[in-house]
Amino acid sequence: MRSLLVSLILAFSTLFGLSSGASAQALVEGVWTTPELSEMTIAPCEQGFCGTLSKIVITPEQVAQYGVAPEQIDIASLTDTFNEDPALKGRPMLGLQILTLRATDNPWRFEGEIYNPRDGKTYAGSIDVMGADSVLLKGCALYVICQEQIWTRAPVVEEEEVVAAQ
């Protein structure tokens, strides 16, 4: 199975001229949509690549937590309430750094830490670039109990569209 995945990645990179590590690094950068439809922005940072929460979509868990309809929840008021460090519980969720990633010997794989604001814990994690518009995020506790998500590249919104939406 792994050799099939490697073959597909190599075929993709050849097809789109993305065979260098720098190209893969550029591919991990950008705005990614999570399965919950929130968005994560991954950009170069001092540690390698950092992912910050750039759009929040209210989940059913948050609706239950706050006891109000999703449209009544002020996104700007959401804080990191489950953080294990009491000093960090008040920091805003929007703009919160969730990912810290470093390049590996495999130019299509990035490893590091993933902070999960739903339980306030940090896990070992990785992102595998699957193509120009998708990545596989994997977070593990004790390197054994793992969860995965596929993130897709968020559509680029032109400035004219943003103005029209307002």
mmCIF file with all atom_site columns, C-alpha atoms in Angstrom:
data_model
loop_
_atom_site.group_PDB
_atom_site.id
_atom_site.type_symbol
_atom_site.label_atom_id
_atom_site.label_alt_id
_atom_site.label_comp_id
_atom_site.label_asym_id
_atom_site.label_entity_id
_atom_site.label_seq_id
_atom_site.pdbx_PDB_ins_code
_atom_site.Cartn_x
_atom_site.Cartn_y
_atom_site.Cartn_z
_atom_site.occupancy
_atom_site.B_iso_or_equiv
_atom_site.pdbx_formal_charge
_atom_site.auth_seq_id
_atom_site.auth_comp_id
_atom_site.auth_asym_id
_atom_site.auth_atom_id
_atom_site.pdbx_PDB_model_num
ATOM 1   C CA . MET A 1 1   ? 0.000   0.000  0.000   1.00 0.00 ? 1   MET A CA 1
ATOM 2   C CA . ARG A 1 2   ? 2.808   2.411  0.917   1.00 0.00 ? 2   ARG A CA 1
ATOM 3   C CA . SER A 1 3   ? 4.587   1.748  -2.386  1.00 0.00 ? 3   SER A CA 1
ATOM 4   C CA . LEU A 1 4   ? 1.342   2.497  -4.229  1.00 0.00 ? 4   LEU A CA 1
ATOM 5   C CA . LEU A 1 5   ? 1.054   5.824  -2.381  1.00 0.00 ? 5   LEU A CA 1
ATOM 6   C CA . VAL A 1 6   ? 4.686   6.683  -3.166  1.00 0.00 ? 6   VAL A CA 1
ATOM 7   C CA . SER A 1 7   ? 4.115   5.782  -6.823  1.00 0.00 ? 7   SER A CA 1
ATOM 8   C CA . LEU A 1 8   ? 1.037   8.002  -6.977  1.00 0.00 ? 8   LEU A CA 1
ATOM 9   C CA . ILE A 1 9   ? 2.904   10.912 -5.401  1.00 0.00 ? 9   ILE A CA 1
ATOM 10  C CA . LEU A 1 10  ? 5.808   10.502 -7.809  1.00 0.00 ? 10  LEU A CA 1
ATOM 11  C CA . ALA A 1 11  ? 3.420   10.315 -10.757 1.00 0.00 ? 11  ALA A CA 1
ATOM 12  C CA . PHE A 1 12  ? 1.645   13.441 -9.539  1.00 0.00 ? 12  PHE A CA 1
ATOM 13  C CA . SER A 1 13  ? 4.912   15.301 -9.038  1.00 0.00 ? 13  SER A CA 1
ATOM 14  C CA . THR A 1 14  ? 6.135   14.347 -12.501 1.00 0.00 ? 14  THR A CA 1
ATOM 15  C CA . LEU A 1 15  ? 2.841   15.326 -14.098 1.00 0.00 ? 15  LEU A CA 1
ATOM 16  C CA . PHE A 1 16  ? 2.806   18.748 -12.462 1.00 0.00 ? 16  PHE A CA 1
ATOM 17  C CA . GLY A 1 17  ? 6.551   19.349 -12.357 1.00 0.00 ? 17  GLY A CA 1
ATOM 18  C CA . LEU A 1 18  ? 6.729   19.265 -8.567  1.00 0.00 ? 18  LEU A CA 1
ATOM 19  C CA . SER A 1 19  ? 9.659   16.954 -7.984  1.00 0.00 ? 19  SER A CA 1
ATOM 20  C CA . SER A 1 20  ? 11.771  19.147 -5.694  1.00 0.00 ? 20  SER A CA 1
ATOM 21  C CA . GLY A 1 21  ? 11.480  19.419 -1.925  1.00 0.00 ? 21  GLY A CA 1
ATOM 22  C CA . ALA A 1 22  ? 11.017  23.171 -2.239  1.00 0.00 ? 22  ALA A CA 1
ATOM 23  C CA . SER A 1 23  ? 7.925   22.570 -4.338  1.00 0.00 ? 23  SER A CA 1
ATOM 24  C CA . ALA A 1 24  ? 6.460   20.244 -1.715  1.00 0.00 ? 24  ALA A CA 1
ATOM 25  C CA . GLN A 1 25  ? 7.212   22.830 0.977   1.00 0.00 ? 25  GLN A CA 1
ATOM 26  C CA . ALA A 1 26  ? 5.384   25.413 -1.095  1.00 0.00 ? 26  ALA A CA 1
ATOM 27  C CA . LEU A 1 27  ? 2.476   22.983 -1.432  1.00 0.00 ? 27  LEU A CA 1
ATOM 28  C CA . VAL A 1 28  ? 2.022   22.639 2.332   1.00 0.00 ? 28  VAL A CA 1
ATOM 29  C CA . GLU A 1 29  ? 1.685   26.409 2.603   1.00 0.00 ? 29  GLU A CA 1
ATOM 30  C CA . GLY A 1 30  ? -1.724  27.974 2.215   1.00 0.00 ? 30  GLY A CA 1
ATOM 31  C CA . VAL A 1 31  ? -5.216  27.884 3.632   1.00 0.00 ? 31  VAL A CA 1
ATOM 32  C CA . TRP A 1 32  ? -6.683  24.435 4.298   1.00 0.00 ? 32  TRP A CA 1
ATOM 33  C CA . THR A 1 33  ? -10.290 23.452 4.999   1.00 0.00 ? 33  THR A CA 1
ATOM 34  C CA . THR A 1 34  ? -10.808 20.887 7.747   1.00 0.00 ? 34  THR A CA 1
ATOM 35  C CA . PRO A 1 35  ? -13.633 18.293 7.726   1.00 0.00 ? 35  PRO A CA 1
ATOM 36  C CA . GLU A 1 36  ? -15.550 20.600 10.125  1.00 0.00 ? 36  GLU A CA 1
ATOM 37  C CA . LEU A 1 37  ? -15.154 23.388 7.489   1.00 0.00 ? 37  LEU A CA 1
ATOM 38  C CA . SER A 1 38  ? -12.930 25.501 9.711   1.00 0.00 ? 38  SER A CA 1
ATOM 39  C CA . GLU A 1 39  ? -9.767  26.803 8.050   1.00 0.00 ? 39  GLU A CA 1
ATOM 40  C CA . MET A 1 40  ? -6.125  26.501 8.970   1.00 0.00 ? 40  MET A CA 1
ATOM 41  C CA . THR A 1 41  ? -3.431  28.736 7.465   1.00 0.00 ? 41  THR A CA 1
ATOM 42  C CA . ILE A 1 42  ? -0.010  27.096 7.156   1.00 0.00 ? 42  ILE A CA 1
ATOM 43  C CA . ALA A 1 43  ? 2.939   29.410 6.573   1.00 0.00 ? 43  ALA A CA 1
ATOM 44  C CA . PRO A 1 44  ? 6.700   29.402 7.148   1.00 0.00 ? 44  PRO A CA 1
ATOM 45  C CA . CYS A 1 45  ? 7.706   30.315 10.695  1.00 0.00 ? 45  CYS A CA 1
ATOM 46  C CA . GLU A 1 46  ? 10.801  30.220 12.862  1.00 0.00 ? 46  GLU A CA 1
ATOM 47  C CA . GLN A 1 47  ? 10.167  26.555 13.794  1.00 0.00 ? 47  GLN A CA 1
ATOM 48  C CA . GLY A 1 48  ? 9.578   25.462 10.163  1.00 0.00 ? 48  GLY A CA 1
ATOM 49  C CA . PHE A 1 49  ? 5.906   25.714 9.255   1.00 0.00 ? 49  PHE A CA 1
ATOM 50  C CA . CYS A 1 50  ? 3.156   26.865 11.592  1.00 0.00 ? 50  CYS A CA 1
ATOM 51  C CA . GLY A 1 51  ? -0.572  26.379 11.236  1.00 0.00 ? 51  GLY A CA 1
ATOM 52  C CA . THR A 1 52  ? -2.966  28.882 12.752  1.00 0.00 ? 52  THR A CA 1
ATOM 53  C CA . LEU A 1 53  ? -6.720  28.715 13.018  1.00 0.00 ? 53  LEU A CA 1
ATOM 54  C CA . SER A 1 54  ? -7.896  31.327 10.511  1.00 0.00 ? 54  SER A CA 1
ATOM 55  C CA . LYS A 1 55  ? -11.626 30.537 10.276  1.00 0.00 ? 55  LYS A CA 1
ATOM 56  C CA . ILE A 1 56  ? -13.818 28.878 12.869  1.00 0.00 ? 56  ILE A CA 1
ATOM 57  C CA . VAL A 1 57  ? -17.015 27.016 12.113  1.00 0.00 ? 57  VAL A CA 1
ATOM 58  C CA . ILE A 1 58  ? -19.132 26.348 15.187  1.00 0.00 ? 58  ILE A CA 1
ATOM 59  C CA . THR A 1 59  ? -19.393 22.629 15.929  1.00 0.00 ? 59  THR A CA 1
ATOM 60  C CA . PRO A 1 60  ? -22.308 20.834 17.603  1.00 0.00 ? 60  PRO A CA 1
ATOM 61  C CA . GLU A 1 61  ? -20.023 20.371 20.645  1.00 0.00 ? 61  GLU A CA 1
ATOM 62  C CA . GLN A 1 62  ? -19.621 24.141 20.958  1.00 0.00 ? 62  GLN A CA 1
ATOM 63  C CA . VAL A 1 63  ? -23.369 24.670 20.577  1.00 0.00 ? 63  VAL A CA 1
ATOM 64  C CA . ALA A 1 64  ? -23.894 22.233 23.464  1.00 0.00 ? 64  ALA A CA 1
ATOM 65  C CA . GLN A 1 65  ? -21.138 23.902 25.505  1.00 0.00 ? 65  GLN A CA 1
ATOM 66  C CA . TYR A 1 66  ? -22.571 27.414 25.117  1.00 0.00 ? 66  TYR A CA 1
ATOM 67  C CA . GLY A 1 67  ? -26.233 26.391 25.046  1.00 0.00 ? 67  GLY A CA 1
ATOM 68  C CA . VAL A 1 68  ? -27.159 28.771 22.231  1.00 0.00 ? 68  VAL A CA 1
ATOM 69  C CA . ALA A 1 69  ? -27.701 28.643 18.473  1.00 0.00 ? 69  ALA A CA 1
ATOM 70  C CA . PRO A 1 70  ? -24.516 28.763 16.349  1.00 0.00 ? 70  PRO A CA 1
ATOM 71  C CA . GLU A 1 71  ? -25.300 32.235 14.999  1.00 0.00 ? 71  GLU A CA 1
ATOM 72  C CA . GLN A 1 72  ? -25.477 33.559 18.568  1.00 0.00 ? 72  GLN A CA 1
ATOM 73  C CA . ILE A 1 73  ? -21.901 32.519 19.353  1.00 0.00 ? 73  ILE A CA 1
ATOM 74  C CA . ASP A 1 74  ? -19.408 35.338 18.882  1.00 0.00 ? 74  ASP A CA 1
ATOM 75  C CA . ILE A 1 75  ? -16.392 33.713 17.179  1.00 0.00 ? 75  ILE A CA 1
ATOM 76  C CA . ALA A 1 76  ? -14.094 36.415 18.565  1.00 0.00 ? 76  ALA A CA 1
ATOM 77  C CA . SER A 1 77  ? -15.114 35.475 22.121  1.00 0.00 ? 77  SER A CA 1
ATOM 78  C CA . LEU A 1 78  ? -14.098 31.805 21.809  1.00 0.00 ? 78  LEU A CA 1
ATOM 79  C CA . THR A 1 79  ? -11.088 31.053 23.965  1.00 0.00 ? 79  THR A CA 1
ATOM 80  C CA . ASP A 1 80  ? -8.791  28.112 24.590  1.00 0.00 ? 80  ASP A CA 1
ATOM 81  C CA . THR A 1 81  ? -10.888 26.952 27.571  1.00 0.00 ? 81  THR A CA 1
ATOM 82  C CA . PHE A 1 82  ? -9.637  23.352 27.629  1.00 0.00 ? 82  PHE A CA 1
ATOM 83  C CA . ASN A 1 83  ? -5.933  24.223 27.706  1.00 0.00 ? 83  ASN A CA 1
ATOM 84  C CA . GLU A 1 84  ? -4.152  22.365 30.493  1.00 0.00 ? 84  GLU A CA 1
ATOM 85  C CA . ASP A 1 85  ? -2.230  25.532 31.383  1.00 0.00 ? 85  ASP A CA 1
ATOM 86  C CA . PRO A 1 86  ? -4.570  27.883 33.299  1.00 0.00 ? 86  PRO A CA 1
ATOM 87  C CA . ALA A 1 87  ? -2.597  30.903 32.041  1.00 0.00 ? 87  ALA A CA 1
ATOM 88  C CA . LEU A 1 88  ? -3.508  30.008 28.428  1.00 0.00 ? 88  LEU A CA 1
ATOM 89  C CA . LYS A 1 89  ? -7.234  29.338 28.860  1.00 0.00 ? 89  LYS A CA 1
ATOM 90  C CA . GLY A 1 90  ? -8.154  32.931 27.953  1.00 0.00 ? 90  GLY A CA 1
ATOM 91  C CA . ARG A 1 91  ? -6.258  33.170 24.672  1.00 0.00 ? 91  ARG A CA 1
ATOM 92  C CA . PRO A 1 92  ? -8.465  33.609 21.598  1.00 0.00 ? 92  PRO A CA 1
ATOM 93  C CA . MET A 1 93  ? -9.137  30.594 19.376  1.00 0.00 ? 93  MET A CA 1
ATOM 94  C CA . LEU A 1 94  ? -9.086  32.635 16.174  1.00 0.00 ? 94  LEU A CA 1
ATOM 95  C CA . GLY A 1 95  ? -5.438  32.947 15.184  1.00 0.00 ? 95  GLY A CA 1
ATOM 96  C CA . LEU A 1 96  ? -4.363  30.218 17.631  1.00 0.00 ? 96  LEU A CA 1
ATOM 97  C CA . GLN A 1 97  ? -1.306  28.251 16.494  1.00 0.00 ? 97  GLN A CA 1
ATOM 98  C CA . ILE A 1 98  ? -2.374  24.611 16.241  1.00 0.00 ? 98  ILE A CA 1
ATOM 99  C CA . LEU A 1 99  ? 0.492   23.144 14.185  1.00 0.00 ? 99  LEU A CA 1
ATOM 100 C CA . THR A 1 100 ? 4.265   23.300 14.440  1.00 0.00 ? 100 THR A CA 1
ATOM 101 C CA . LEU A 1 101 ? 5.865   21.322 11.603  1.00 0.00 ? 101 LEU A CA 1
ATOM 102 C CA . ARG A 1 102 ? 9.367   20.642 10.350  1.00 0.00 ? 102 ARG A CA 1
ATOM 103 C CA . ALA A 1 103 ? 10.474  19.279 6.986   1.00 0.00 ? 103 ALA A CA 1
ATOM 104 C CA . THR A 1 104 ? 11.762  15.691 6.952   1.00 0.00 ? 104 THR A CA 1
ATOM 105 C CA . ASP A 1 105 ? 14.033  13.731 4.624   1.00 0.00 ? 105 ASP A CA 1
ATOM 106 C CA . ASN A 1 106 ? 10.875  12.972 2.649   1.00 0.00 ? 106 ASN A CA 1
ATOM 107 C CA . PRO A 1 107 ? 9.987   16.254 0.899   1.00 0.00 ? 107 PRO A CA 1
ATOM 108 C CA . TRP A 1 108 ? 6.282   15.343 0.998   1.00 0.00 ? 108 TRP A CA 1
ATOM 109 C CA . ARG A 1 109 ? 6.158   14.789 4.765   1.00 0.00 ? 109 ARG A CA 1
ATOM 110 C CA . PHE A 1 110 ? 6.264   17.266 7.624   1.00 0.00 ? 110 PHE A CA 1
ATOM 111 C CA . GLU A 1 111 ? 6.430   16.231 11.280  1.00 0.00 ? 111 GLU A CA 1
ATOM 112 C CA . GLY A 1 112 ? 5.985   18.036 14.549  1.00 0.00 ? 112 GLY A CA 1
ATOM 113 C CA . GLU A 1 113 ? 3.296   18.810 17.097  1.00 0.00 ? 113 GLU A CA 1
ATOM 114 C CA . ILE A 1 114 ? -0.450  19.278 16.847  1.00 0.00 ? 114 ILE A CA 1
ATOM 115 C CA . TYR A 1 115 ? -2.346  21.115 19.546  1.00 0.00 ? 115 TYR A CA 1
ATOM 116 C CA . ASN A 1 116 ? -5.936  19.915 19.969  1.00 0.00 ? 116 ASN A CA 1
ATOM 117 C CA . PRO A 1 117 ? -8.027  22.725 21.484  1.00 0.00 ? 117 PRO A CA 1
ATOM 118 C CA . ARG A 1 118 ? -10.897 20.275 22.104  1.00 0.00 ? 118 ARG A CA 1
ATOM 119 C CA . ASP A 1 119 ? -8.943  18.585 24.882  1.00 0.00 ? 119 ASP A CA 1
ATOM 120 C CA . GLY A 1 120 ? -6.137  21.099 25.493  1.00 0.00 ? 120 GLY A CA 1
ATOM 121 C CA . LYS A 1 121 ? -3.364  18.605 24.734  1.00 0.00 ? 121 LYS A CA 1
ATOM 122 C CA . THR A 1 122 ? -0.465  18.549 22.283  1.00 0.00 ? 122 THR A CA 1
ATOM 123 C CA . TYR A 1 123 ? 0.236   15.418 20.250  1.00 0.00 ? 123 TYR A CA 1
ATOM 124 C CA . ALA A 1 124 ? 2.953   14.148 17.939  1.00 0.00 ? 124 ALA A CA 1
ATOM 125 C CA . GLY A 1 125 ? 1.768   14.691 14.409  1.00 0.00 ? 125 GLY A CA 1
ATOM 126 C CA . SER A 1 126 ? 2.514   14.878 10.742  1.00 0.00 ? 126 SER A CA 1
ATOM 127 C CA . ILE A 1 127 ? 1.204   16.176 7.461   1.00 0.00 ? 127 ILE A CA 1
ATOM 128 C CA . ASP A 1 128 ? 1.685   14.282 4.223   1.00 0.00 ? 128 ASP A CA 1
ATOM 129 C CA . VAL A 1 129 ? 1.214   16.286 1.035   1.00 0.00 ? 129 VAL A CA 1
ATOM 130 C CA . MET A 1 130 ? -1.099  14.146 -1.080  1.00 0.00 ? 130 MET A CA 1
ATOM 131 C CA . GLY A 1 131 ? -1.334  16.573 -3.985  1.00 0.00 ? 131 GLY A CA 1
ATOM 132 C CA . ALA A 1 132 ? -1.640  20.240 -4.799  1.00 0.00 ? 132 ALA A CA 1
ATOM 133 C CA . ASP A 1 133 ? -5.022  20.438 -3.085  1.00 0.00 ? 133 ASP A CA 1
ATOM 134 C CA . SER A 1 134 ? -5.009  17.896 -0.263  1.00 0.00 ? 134 SER A CA 1
ATOM 135 C CA . VAL A 1 135 ? -2.947  16.910 2.748   1.00 0.00 ? 135 VAL A CA 1
ATOM 136 C CA . LEU A 1 136 ? -3.307  14.121 5.294   1.00 0.00 ? 136 LEU A CA 1
ATOM 137 C CA . LEU A 1 137 ? -3.029  15.284 8.894   1.00 0.00 ? 137 LEU A CA 1
ATOM 138 C CA . LYS A 1 138 ? -2.213  12.606 11.464  1.00 0.00 ? 138 LYS A CA 1
ATOM 139 C CA . GLY A 1 139 ? -2.023  13.094 15.219  1.00 0.00 ? 139 GLY A CA 1
ATOM 140 C CA . CYS A 1 140 ? -0.941  10.404 17.670  1.00 0.00 ? 140 CYS A CA 1
ATOM 141 C CA . ALA A 1 141 ? -0.926  9.870  21.415  1.00 0.00 ? 141 ALA A CA 1
ATOM 142 C CA . LEU A 1 142 ? 1.990   7.673  22.485  1.00 0.00 ? 142 LEU A CA 1
ATOM 143 C CA . TYR A 1 143 ? 2.668   7.017  18.770  1.00 0.00 ? 143 TYR A CA 1
ATOM 144 C CA . VAL A 1 144 ? 0.026   4.280  18.859  1.00 0.00 ? 144 VAL A CA 1
ATOM 145 C CA . ILE A 1 145 ? -3.417  5.809  19.159  1.00 0.00 ? 145 ILE A CA 1
ATOM 146 C CA . CYS A 1 146 ? -3.780  7.958  16.070  1.00 0.00 ? 146 CYS A CA 1
ATOM 147 C CA . GLN A 1 147 ? -6.428  9.961  14.257  1.00 0.00 ? 147 GLN A CA 1
ATOM 148 C CA . GLU A 1 148 ? -6.287  11.205 10.686  1.00 0.00 ? 148 GLU A CA 1
ATOM 149 C CA . GLN A 1 149 ? -8.036  13.911 8.701   1.00 0.00 ? 149 GLN A CA 1
ATOM 150 C CA . ILE A 1 150 ? -7.802  14.917 5.083   1.00 0.00 ? 150 ILE A CA 1
ATOM 151 C CA . TRP A 1 151 ? -7.691  18.668 4.588   1.00 0.00 ? 151 TRP A CA 1
ATOM 152 C CA . THR A 1 152 ? -8.399  20.266 1.236   1.00 0.00 ? 152 THR A CA 1
ATOM 153 C CA . ARG A 1 153 ? -7.056  23.535 -0.057  1.00 0.00 ? 153 ARG A CA 1
ATOM 154 C CA . ALA A 1 154 ? -9.541  26.338 0.539   1.00 0.00 ? 154 ALA A CA 1
ATOM 155 C CA . PRO A 1 155 ? -10.708 28.085 -2.591  1.00 0.00 ? 155 PRO A CA 1
ATOM 156 C CA . VAL A 1 156 ? -8.951  31.353 -3.248  1.00 0.00 ? 156 VAL A CA 1
ATOM 157 C CA . VAL A 1 157 ? -11.367 34.199 -2.617  1.00 0.00 ? 157 VAL A CA 1
ATOM 158 C CA . GLU A 1 158 ? -10.728 37.191 -4.820  1.00 0.00 ? 158 GLU A CA 1
ATOM 159 C CA . GLU A 1 159 ? -10.843 40.611 -3.137  1.00 0.00 ? 159 GLU A CA 1
ATOM 160 C CA . GLU A 1 160 ? -13.817 41.600 -5.324  1.00 0.00 ? 160 GLU A CA 1
ATOM 161 C CA . GLU A 1 161 ? -15.781 38.595 -3.995  1.00 0.00 ? 161 GLU A CA 1
ATOM 162 C CA . VAL A 1 162 ? -15.064 39.598 -0.375  1.00 0.00 ? 162 VAL A CA 1
ATOM 163 C CA . VAL A 1 163 ? -16.253 43.157 -1.000  1.00 0.00 ? 163 VAL A CA 1
ATOM 164 C CA . ALA A 1 164 ? -19.416 41.856 -2.737  1.00 0.00 ? 164 ALA A CA 1
ATOM 165 C CA . ALA A 1 165 ? -20.138 39.518 0.194   1.00 0.00 ? 165 ALA A CA 1
ATOM 166 C CA . GLN A 1 166 ? -20.000 42.387 2.690   1.00 0.00 ? 166 GLN A CA 1
#
